[in-house]
CSV table of C-alpha atoms in Angstrom, one decimal:
chain,number,residue,atom,x,y,z
A,2,MET,CA,225.2,133.4,-60.5
A,3,SER,CA,224.0,130.3,-59.7
A,4,LEU,CA,223.8,127.4,-62.2
A,5,GLY,CA,220.3,127.6,-62.1
A,6,SER,CA,219.7,131.8,-63.1
A,7,LEU,CA,222.4,131.1,-65.8
A,8,VAL,CA,220.0,128.3,-67.6
A,9,ALA,CA,217.3,130.6,-66.8
A,10,ASN,CA,218.8,133.0,-68.9
A,11,LEU,CA,218.2,131.3,-71.7
A,12,PHE,CA,214.6,131.9,-71.7
A,13,PRO,CA,214.3,134.9,-72.2
A,14,GLY,CA,211.2,137.0,-69.8
A,15,SER,CA,210.7,132.8,-68.5
A,16,ALA,CA,212.3,133.5,-65.5
A,17,THR,CA,209.5,136.9,-64.6
A,18,LYS,CA,206.4,135.3,-65.6
A,19,SER,CA,207.1,132.0,-63.4
A,20,GLN,CA,207.2,134.2,-60.8
A,21,GLU,CA,204.8,135.9,-61.1
A,22,ASP,CA,201.7,133.3,-62.0
A,23,ARG,CA,203.2,131.3,-58.9
A,24,SER,CA,201.9,134.3,-56.8
A,25,GLN,CA,198.9,133.9,-58.2
A,26,LEU,CA,198.7,130.6,-57.4
A,27,GLY,CA,199.4,131.5,-54.3
A,28,PHE,CA,202.7,129.5,-53.6
A,29,ALA,CA,206.2,131.1,-51.8
A,30,ASP,CA,208.6,132.4,-52.9
A,31,ASP,CA,211.0,129.5,-52.1
A,32,GLY,CA,207.8,126.7,-52.6
A,33,LEU,CA,208.2,124.1,-56.0
A,34,GLU,CA,205.7,124.4,-58.4
A,35,GLY,CA,203.8,121.0,-59.6
A,36,GLY,CA,204.5,121.2,-63.4
A,37,LYS,CA,208.5,119.2,-63.2
A,38,GLN,CA,207.9,116.7,-65.6
A,39,THR,CA,211.1,115.1,-66.0
A,40,PHE,CA,213.9,112.5,-65.9
A,41,ALA,CA,215.5,113.9,-62.8
A,42,ASP,CA,212.9,117.0,-61.9
A,43,ALA,CA,215.6,119.2,-63.0
A,44,ASN,CA,213.2,120.4,-66.0
A,45,LEU,CA,211.5,122.6,-64.2
A,46,GLY,CA,209.3,125.1,-67.3
A,47,ALA,CA,207.1,127.7,-66.4
A,48,GLY,CA,204.7,127.1,-63.2
A,49,ARG,CA,201.4,128.6,-65.2
A,50,PHE,CA,201.8,125.1,-67.1
A,51,ARG,CA,202.0,122.3,-64.9
A,52,SER,CA,199.6,119.1,-64.8
A,53,GLU,CA,196.8,119.8,-62.9
A,54,ASN,CA,196.3,115.9,-61.5
A,55,MET,CA,200.1,116.5,-60.7
A,56,ALA,CA,200.2,117.1,-56.9
A,57,PRO,CA,202.9,119.8,-55.7
A,58,LYS,CA,205.4,117.9,-54.7
A,59,ALA,CA,208.0,118.8,-51.7
A,60,VAL,CA,210.1,121.6,-51.4
A,61,GLU,CA,212.9,122.0,-52.9
A,62,GLU,CA,215.7,124.8,-55.1
A,63,GLU,CA,214.7,126.5,-57.6
A,64,GLU,CA,217.6,127.5,-59.0
A,65,GLU,CA,218.5,123.5,-59.3
A,66,GLY,CA,217.2,124.5,-62.7
A,67,ARG,CA,217.3,122.3,-66.3
A,68,PRO,CA,220.2,120.1,-66.5
A,69,PRO,CA,222.5,121.8,-69.4
A,70,TYR,CA,221.8,120.2,-72.9
A,71,LEU,CA,225.2,119.1,-72.9
A,72,HIS,CA,225.1,117.0,-69.6
A,73,SER,CA,221.8,115.8,-70.8
A,74,MET,CA,223.5,114.3,-74.1
A,75,ILE,CA,226.5,113.1,-72.1
A,76,ALA,CA,224.5,111.2,-69.6
A,77,GLY,CA,221.8,110.1,-72.1
A,78,GLY,CA,225.4,109.1,-74.5
A,79,LEU,CA,227.0,107.0,-71.9
A,80,GLY,CA,223.9,105.2,-70.4
A,81,GLY,CA,222.9,104.5,-73.5
A,82,THR,CA,226.4,102.7,-74.8
A,83,THR,CA,226.2,101.5,-71.5
A,84,GLY,CA,223.5,99.8,-72.2
A,85,ASP,CA,222.9,98.6,-75.5
A,86,LEU,CA,226.7,96.6,-74.8
A,87,LEU,CA,225.3,95.4,-71.8
A,88,MET,CA,222.8,93.1,-73.7
A,89,HIS,CA,225.0,93.2,-76.5
A,90,SER,CA,225.3,89.3,-76.1
A,91,LEU,CA,221.1,88.0,-75.7
A,92,ASP,CA,221.3,90.6,-79.2
A,93,THR,CA,223.5,88.2,-81.2
A,94,VAL,CA,221.7,85.2,-80.3
A,95,LYS,CA,218.9,86.9,-81.2
A,96,THR,CA,220.3,87.9,-85.0
A,97,ARG,CA,221.3,84.3,-84.9
A,98,GLN,CA,217.8,83.5,-83.9
A,99,GLN,CA,216.8,85.2,-86.8
A,100,GLY,CA,219.2,85.3,-89.6
A,101,ASP,CA,219.5,81.6,-89.3
A,102,PRO,CA,219.2,80.2,-93.1
A,103,HIS,CA,219.0,76.8,-91.8
A,104,MET,CA,215.9,74.5,-91.7
A,105,PRO,CA,215.0,72.8,-89.2
A,106,PRO,CA,217.0,76.0,-87.3
A,107,LYS,CA,220.2,75.2,-85.7
A,108,TYR,CA,219.8,78.1,-82.6
A,109,ALA,CA,216.5,77.2,-81.1
A,110,SER,CA,216.5,77.5,-77.2
A,111,MET,CA,217.7,80.5,-75.5
A,112,SER,CA,220.0,79.7,-73.3
A,113,SER,CA,222.0,75.9,-75.8
A,114,SER,CA,222.6,79.3,-78.4
A,115,TYR,CA,224.6,81.1,-75.9
A,116,ALA,CA,226.3,77.3,-75.2
A,117,THR,CA,226.6,76.7,-78.9
A,118,ILE,CA,227.8,79.9,-79.3
A,119,PHE,CA,230.1,80.7,-77.2
A,120,ARG,CA,231.5,77.0,-77.6
A,121,GLN,CA,232.3,77.1,-81.2
A,122,GLU,CA,233.1,80.6,-81.3
A,123,GLY,CA,234.2,82.2,-78.2
A,124,ILE,CA,232.7,85.3,-76.3
A,125,ARG,CA,234.6,88.5,-79.4
A,126,ARG,CA,234.4,86.5,-82.3
A,127,GLY,CA,231.2,85.4,-81.5
A,128,LEU,CA,228.8,86.4,-78.5
A,129,TYR,CA,230.4,90.2,-78.7
A,130,GLY,CA,230.4,90.1,-82.7
A,131,GLY,CA,230.3,93.2,-84.4
A,132,TRP,CA,230.0,95.2,-81.1
A,133,VAL,CA,232.4,97.9,-82.0
A,134,PRO,CA,230.0,99.6,-85.2
A,135,ALA,CA,227.5,99.0,-82.1
A,136,MET,CA,229.6,101.0,-80.3
A,137,LEU,CA,230.2,103.3,-82.5
A,138,GLY,CA,226.5,104.1,-83.1
A,139,SER,CA,225.5,103.3,-80.2
A,140,PHE,CA,227.2,107.0,-77.9
A,141,PRO,CA,226.1,109.6,-80.8
A,142,GLY,CA,222.9,107.8,-81.5
A,143,THR,CA,222.1,108.5,-78.6
A,144,VAL,CA,223.4,112.0,-77.8
A,145,ILE,CA,221.4,112.5,-81.0
A,146,PHE,CA,218.7,111.7,-79.3
A,147,PHE,CA,219.0,113.3,-75.4
A,148,GLY,CA,219.8,115.7,-76.8
A,149,THR,CA,216.7,116.6,-79.6
A,150,TYR,CA,214.3,115.1,-76.8
A,151,GLU,CA,215.5,117.2,-74.0
A,152,TYR,CA,215.0,120.3,-76.5
A,153,SER,CA,211.7,119.4,-77.6
A,154,LYS,CA,210.7,118.2,-74.9
A,155,ARG,CA,211.6,122.1,-72.4
A,156,HIS,CA,209.7,124.1,-75.0
A,157,MET,CA,206.7,122.3,-75.9
A,158,ILE,CA,206.1,122.4,-72.3
A,159,ASP,CA,207.3,125.6,-71.7
A,160,TYR,CA,204.8,127.2,-75.0
A,161,GLY,CA,201.8,125.5,-72.9
A,162,ILE,CA,201.2,121.9,-74.2
A,163,THR,CA,200.1,119.1,-72.3
A,164,PRO,CA,203.3,117.2,-70.2
A,165,GLN,CA,202.5,114.1,-71.8
A,166,PHE,CA,201.6,114.6,-75.0
A,167,ALA,CA,205.1,117.1,-75.4
A,168,TYR,CA,207.0,113.7,-74.1
A,169,LEU,CA,205.0,111.4,-76.6
A,170,THR,CA,205.9,113.6,-79.4
A,171,SER,CA,209.7,114.6,-77.8
A,172,GLY,CA,210.5,110.6,-78.4
A,173,PHE,CA,209.2,110.9,-82.3
A,174,LEU,CA,212.0,113.5,-83.1
A,175,ALA,CA,214.4,112.2,-81.4
A,176,ASP,CA,214.0,108.7,-82.6
A,177,PHE,CA,213.9,110.1,-86.2
A,178,ALA,CA,216.9,112.3,-85.6
A,179,ALA,CA,219.4,109.2,-84.3
A,180,SER,CA,218.2,107.0,-87.2
A,181,PHE,CA,220.2,108.5,-89.7
A,182,VAL,CA,223.5,107.4,-87.3
A,183,TYR,CA,221.8,104.4,-85.8
A,184,VAL,CA,220.2,102.6,-89.0
A,185,PRO,CA,224.5,102.2,-90.9
A,186,SER,CA,225.5,101.3,-87.9
A,187,GLU,CA,223.0,98.4,-86.8
A,188,VAL,CA,223.3,97.1,-90.6
A,189,LEU,CA,227.4,96.5,-89.4
A,190,LYS,CA,226.9,95.0,-86.5
A,191,THR,CA,224.1,92.5,-87.5
A,192,ARG,CA,225.6,91.3,-90.4
A,193,LEU,CA,228.6,90.3,-88.4
A,194,GLN,CA,226.3,89.6,-85.6
A,195,LEU,CA,225.2,86.7,-87.8
A,196,GLN,CA,228.6,85.5,-89.6
A,197,GLY,CA,230.6,85.1,-86.6
A,198,ARG,CA,233.5,83.9,-86.8
A,199,TYR,CA,235.0,85.0,-90.4
A,200,ASN,CA,236.0,82.2,-92.3
A,201,ASN,CA,233.4,80.6,-90.2
A,202,PRO,CA,233.4,77.0,-90.5
A,203,PHE,CA,230.4,76.2,-87.8
A,204,PHE,CA,228.1,78.3,-89.0
A,205,GLN,CA,227.5,79.8,-92.7
A,206,SER,CA,225.1,82.9,-92.8
A,207,GLY,CA,225.8,84.4,-96.4
A,208,TYR,CA,228.4,87.4,-95.1
A,209,ASN,CA,231.6,86.7,-94.4
A,210,TYR,CA,233.7,90.5,-93.1
A,211,LYS,CA,237.0,90.4,-92.0
A,212,SER,CA,236.7,93.1,-89.5
A,213,THR,CA,234.0,96.8,-89.6
A,214,ALA,CA,235.7,98.0,-92.4
A,215,HIS,CA,236.0,96.0,-94.7
A,216,ALA,CA,232.9,95.1,-94.3
A,217,ALA,CA,231.7,99.1,-94.8
A,218,ARG,CA,233.9,98.7,-98.2
A,219,THR,CA,232.6,95.6,-99.4
A,220,ILE,CA,229.1,96.2,-99.2
A,221,VAL,CA,229.3,100.1,-100.6
A,222,ARG,CA,231.5,98.1,-103.1
A,223,GLN,CA,229.0,96.0,-103.9
A,224,GLU,CA,225.3,96.8,-103.0
A,225,GLY,CA,225.3,100.5,-103.2
A,226,PHE,CA,225.9,103.3,-100.2
A,227,SER,CA,221.9,102.6,-99.8
A,228,ALA,CA,222.9,99.3,-98.8
A,229,LEU,CA,223.6,101.4,-95.2
A,230,PHE,CA,220.3,101.8,-94.9
A,231,TYR,CA,218.3,98.3,-95.2
A,232,GLY,CA,215.6,98.5,-93.4
A,233,TYR,CA,214.7,101.7,-92.7
A,234,LYS,CA,211.1,102.7,-93.3
A,235,ALA,CA,210.8,99.1,-91.4
A,236,THR,CA,213.2,100.4,-88.9
A,237,ILE,CA,211.8,103.2,-87.9
A,238,PHE,CA,207.7,102.5,-88.0
A,239,ARG,CA,208.6,100.0,-84.8
A,240,ASP,CA,211.6,102.0,-83.3
A,241,LEU,CA,209.4,105.6,-83.1
A,242,PRO,CA,206.3,104.9,-80.7
A,243,PHE,CA,208.7,102.6,-79.4
A,244,SER,CA,210.7,105.2,-78.2
A,245,ALA,CA,207.6,107.1,-78.1
A,246,LEU,CA,205.9,105.5,-75.8
A,247,GLN,CA,208.5,104.0,-74.0
A,248,PHE,CA,209.7,108.2,-72.3
A,249,THR,CA,206.3,109.1,-71.9
A,250,PHE,CA,205.9,105.7,-69.6
A,251,TYR,CA,208.6,106.4,-68.1
A,252,GLU,CA,208.4,110.3,-67.0
A,253,GLN,CA,205.0,109.2,-65.5
A,254,ALA,CA,206.2,106.4,-63.7
A,255,GLN,CA,208.6,109.4,-62.6
A,256,VAL,CA,206.2,111.3,-61.2
A,257,TRP,CA,203.9,109.0,-59.4
A,258,ALA,CA,207.4,106.9,-57.5
A,259,ARG,CA,208.4,110.9,-56.4
A,260,GLN,CA,204.6,111.3,-55.5
A,261,TRP,CA,204.7,108.2,-53.4
A,262,LYS,CA,207.8,108.3,-51.7
A,263,GLN,CA,207.4,112.1,-50.9
A,264,SER,CA,211.2,112.8,-52.2
A,265,ARG,CA,213.2,114.0,-55.3
A,266,GLU,CA,215.2,110.6,-54.5
A,267,ILE,CA,213.4,107.5,-55.1
A,268,GLY,CA,216.0,105.0,-55.5
A,269,LEU,CA,218.2,102.7,-56.2
A,270,PRO,CA,214.8,99.4,-56.8
A,271,LEU,CA,212.7,102.9,-58.0
A,272,GLU,CA,214.8,104.2,-60.7
A,273,LEU,CA,215.5,100.4,-62.3
A,274,PHE,CA,212.2,99.1,-61.7
A,275,THR,CA,210.6,102.7,-63.7
A,276,GLY,CA,212.5,102.3,-66.4
A,277,ALA,CA,212.5,99.0,-66.5
A,278,SER,CA,209.2,98.6,-66.7
A,279,ALA,CA,209.0,101.8,-68.9
A,280,GLY,CA,210.7,99.8,-71.8
A,281,GLY,CA,209.6,96.5,-71.2
A,282,LEU,CA,205.9,98.1,-71.8
A,283,ALA,CA,207.0,99.7,-74.9
A,284,GLY,CA,208.2,96.5,-76.2
A,285,VAL,CA,205.3,94.5,-75.6
A,286,ILE,CA,203.4,97.6,-77.2
A,287,THR,CA,205.4,98.0,-80.5
A,288,CYS,CA,205.7,93.4,-80.2
A,289,PRO,CA,204.0,93.4,-84.1
A,290,LEU,CA,205.6,96.5,-85.6
A,291,ASP,CA,209.2,94.4,-84.7
A,292,VAL,CA,207.5,91.5,-86.1
A,293,VAL,CA,206.4,92.5,-89.4
A,294,LYS,CA,209.6,94.5,-90.0
A,295,THR,CA,212.1,90.9,-89.5
A,296,ARG,CA,209.3,88.8,-91.6
A,297,ILE,CA,210.4,92.0,-94.4
A,298,GLN,CA,213.8,91.7,-94.0
A,299,THR,CA,214.0,88.4,-93.7
A,300,GLN,CA,211.8,87.3,-96.4
A,301,VAL,CA,213.9,85.7,-99.3
A,302,ASN,CA,213.5,89.0,-102.2
A,303,VAL,CA,212.4,86.5,-105.0
A,304,THR,CA,211.7,89.8,-107.1
A,305,THR,CA,216.2,89.0,-107.7
A,306,GLN,CA,216.0,85.7,-108.2
A,307,PRO,CA,215.9,86.0,-112.7
A,308,ALA,CA,212.3,85.0,-114.7
A,309,ALA,CA,213.3,81.5,-116.2
A,310,LYS,CA,213.9,80.5,-119.4
A,311,PRO,CA,213.7,77.7,-122.0
A,312,PRO,CA,216.2,74.6,-121.5
A,313,SER,CA,218.8,74.7,-123.5
A,314,SER,CA,222.4,73.5,-123.8
A,315,PRO,CA,223.5,72.5,-120.4
A,316,LYS,CA,225.7,75.3,-118.9
A,317,PRO,CA,228.4,74.7,-116.3
A,318,VAL,CA,227.7,75.7,-112.2
A,319,PRO,CA,230.0,78.8,-111.9
A,320,SER,CA,232.3,78.4,-109.1
A,321,GLN,CA,232.9,80.4,-106.3
A,322,ALA,CA,235.7,82.4,-107.9
A,323,LYS,CA,233.5,83.0,-110.7
A,324,ILE,CA,230.6,85.0,-108.7
A,325,GLY,CA,230.8,88.2,-109.9
A,326,PRO,CA,228.7,91.1,-108.1
A,327,ALA,CA,225.4,90.7,-109.4
A,328,ALA,CA,225.3,87.2,-108.4
A,329,ILE,CA,226.5,87.8,-104.6
A,330,LYS,CA,223.7,90.6,-104.4
A,331,GLN,CA,220.7,88.1,-105.1
A,332,GLN,CA,221.9,86.3,-102.4
A,333,ILE,CA,221.6,89.3,-99.6
A,334,ARG,CA,219.1,88.6,-97.0
A,335,SER,CA,218.1,92.1,-95.9
A,336,ILE,CA,218.3,90.4,-92.2
A,337,SER,CA,217.1,93.0,-89.6
A,338,THR,CA,219.2,96.0,-89.0
A,339,SER,CA,217.7,97.6,-85.2
A,340,SER,CA,217.5,95.5,-81.7
A,341,PRO,CA,215.7,94.9,-80.6
A,342,SER,CA,214.2,92.6,-83.1
A,343,THR,CA,213.4,89.3,-80.9
A,344,HIS,CA,210.9,87.6,-83.5
A,345,LEU,CA,211.4,84.5,-85.1
A,346,PRO,CA,210.0,83.1,-87.9
A,347,ARG,CA,208.6,80.2,-87.7
A,348,PRO,CA,208.5,77.1,-90.6
A,349,GLY,CA,205.2,77.6,-92.3
A,350,SER,CA,205.1,81.9,-91.5
A,351,ILE,CA,203.7,83.3,-94.5
A,352,ASN,CA,206.2,85.1,-96.7
A,353,LEU,CA,204.9,88.4,-97.2
A,354,ASP,CA,206.3,89.5,-100.6
A,355,THR,CA,205.5,93.4,-99.5
A,356,SER,CA,207.4,96.0,-98.0
A,357,SER,CA,204.7,97.8,-96.4
A,358,VAL,CA,204.3,97.9,-93.2
A,359,PHE,CA,200.4,97.5,-93.0
A,360,THR,CA,199.7,95.5,-95.6
A,361,GLY,CA,202.0,93.0,-93.4
A,362,LEU,CA,200.4,93.4,-90.6
A,363,ASN,CA,197.2,92.8,-92.3
A,364,LEU,CA,198.7,89.5,-93.8
A,365,ILE,CA,199.9,87.7,-90.9
A,366,TYR,CA,196.5,88.7,-88.4
A,367,ARG,CA,194.5,87.2,-91.1
A,368,THR,CA,196.8,83.8,-91.6
A,369,GLU,CA,198.0,83.6,-88.3
A,370,GLY,CA,196.1,85.7,-86.0
A,371,ILE,CA,196.7,88.0,-83.2
A,372,ALA,CA,199.0,85.0,-82.1
A,373,GLY,CA,201.2,86.1,-85.0
A,374,TRP,CA,201.4,89.4,-84.3
A,375,PHE,CA,203.5,88.4,-80.6
A,376,ARG,CA,205.6,85.8,-81.6
A,377,GLY,CA,208.8,86.4,-79.6
A,378,VAL,CA,207.1,89.0,-77.2
A,379,GLY,CA,208.7,87.0,-74.8
A,380,PRO,CA,211.9,87.7,-75.3
A,381,ARG,CA,211.8,91.0,-76.5
A,382,PHE,CA,210.1,91.9,-73.7
A,383,VAL,CA,213.4,90.8,-71.4
A,384,TRP,CA,215.8,92.7,-74.5
A,385,THR,CA,213.1,96.0,-73.8
A,386,SER,CA,212.8,96.0,-70.2
A,387,VAL,CA,216.4,95.4,-69.6
A,388,GLN,CA,218.1,97.6,-71.8
A,389,SER,CA,215.5,101.0,-70.5
A,390,GLY,CA,216.2,99.9,-66.7
A,391,CYS,CA,219.9,99.9,-67.1
A,392,MET,CA,220.3,103.2,-69.7
A,393,LEU,CA,217.7,105.6,-67.9
A,394,PHE,CA,219.4,104.4,-64.2
A,395,LEU,CA,222.8,105.2,-65.8
A,396,TYR,CA,221.4,108.2,-67.2
A,397,GLN,CA,220.2,109.4,-63.8
A,398,THR,CA,223.0,109.1,-61.7
A,399,ILE,CA,225.6,110.3,-64.4
A,400,LEU,CA,223.4,113.3,-64.6
A,401,ARG,CA,223.3,113.9,-60.8
A,402,LYS,CA,227.1,113.3,-60.7
A,403,LEU,CA,227.9,116.3,-63.2
A,404,GLU,CA,225.8,118.1,-61.5
A,405,ALA,CA,227.3,118.1,-58.0
A,406,LEU,CA,230.7,118.6,-60.2
A,407,ASN,CA,229.4,121.0,-61.6
A,408,ALA,CA,228.0,122.4,-57.8
A,409,SER,CA,231.4,121.4,-56.1
A,410,GLU,CA,233.3,123.9,-59.1
A,411,SER,CA,230.9,127.1,-59.1
A,412,GLN,CA,231.4,127.1,-55.3
A,413,GLU,CA,235.2,127.0,-55.6
A,414,SER,CA,235.0,129.8,-58.4
A,415,ALA,CA,232.6,131.8,-55.9
A,416,VAL,CA,235.6,131.5,-53.2
């Protein structure tokens, strides 16, 4: 039995109904209906659910079927983790720019920030500080994301939902499912990125952890377990629409590219371009949400400061050794906890003094106009386009390798 037949058996009755609908639509038995809306044209779906604006594609073997969920999850996990690792140094630079407490800031332009961090702190604890929690969260997070995305997308298309709406909704659901994994890892990663070297003599960040494990223990002990989810609501307000738009644009761009090339294989340049353009465009559209998220997470929380008291007898200033957990908690700056955050609040930026995303958007618009919503849009576009292009290209490549490996094993077992 072929791989397509095995996968088709997971959806009882779909194959028979699909053949009946194909006969009614006038397709030959060996043809390919036009509704193959997926990454590698592998998610075939039923012919009756195809979008009316999609022209029939080149004839392919229907036995290709949909790739197994395990293949999609492995390919997505490896692709996403590799993309995040490649862009980690840029993310570190942006984290330093966002969380720099000095005025004027020590990290201004991208090139000078790169040079400064590399010269003072090196690569492992400098530019690639926090890469361990980043990888620990990236792989399981992207595995969950792609598994949820493929599952929800296939079932919605099979039930007759418009493909474009299925892509959008599946992106929301997938990112929400993955957020419970990647947000805590991003908190650890971002704090380690901001501090750089342990006991860093070049930059005082307010954080000072020996390792990832030490950071996790210290945060939970001093701030509570909930501190690992700082900025969760603001993060999903930005990341859910970003992922939904990114994969909607990517799926549609893949369809157009295959129609233009009249082939399932669109080549390396178009593979990279479709992924990069989808991520970059989604990054630009969601830039206002990224701006307000970073403002909320980097603003000084004045409510934690003690109320002013009448003058009394002077007291000695406590030394560093006498500062307890309560005092430490007052020093915490809830910096950005999820990449790609690329907004750097400029001197004079309004302090939002709110945890509401919508209130923050309104305040920024009233005080800074549209330009305030799109601060940092250039670096954000670079980050999202490069990371998305790498991740989705690797996803496609690894998925094809897994399919070829599975096919060769099936042939060997048949012999």
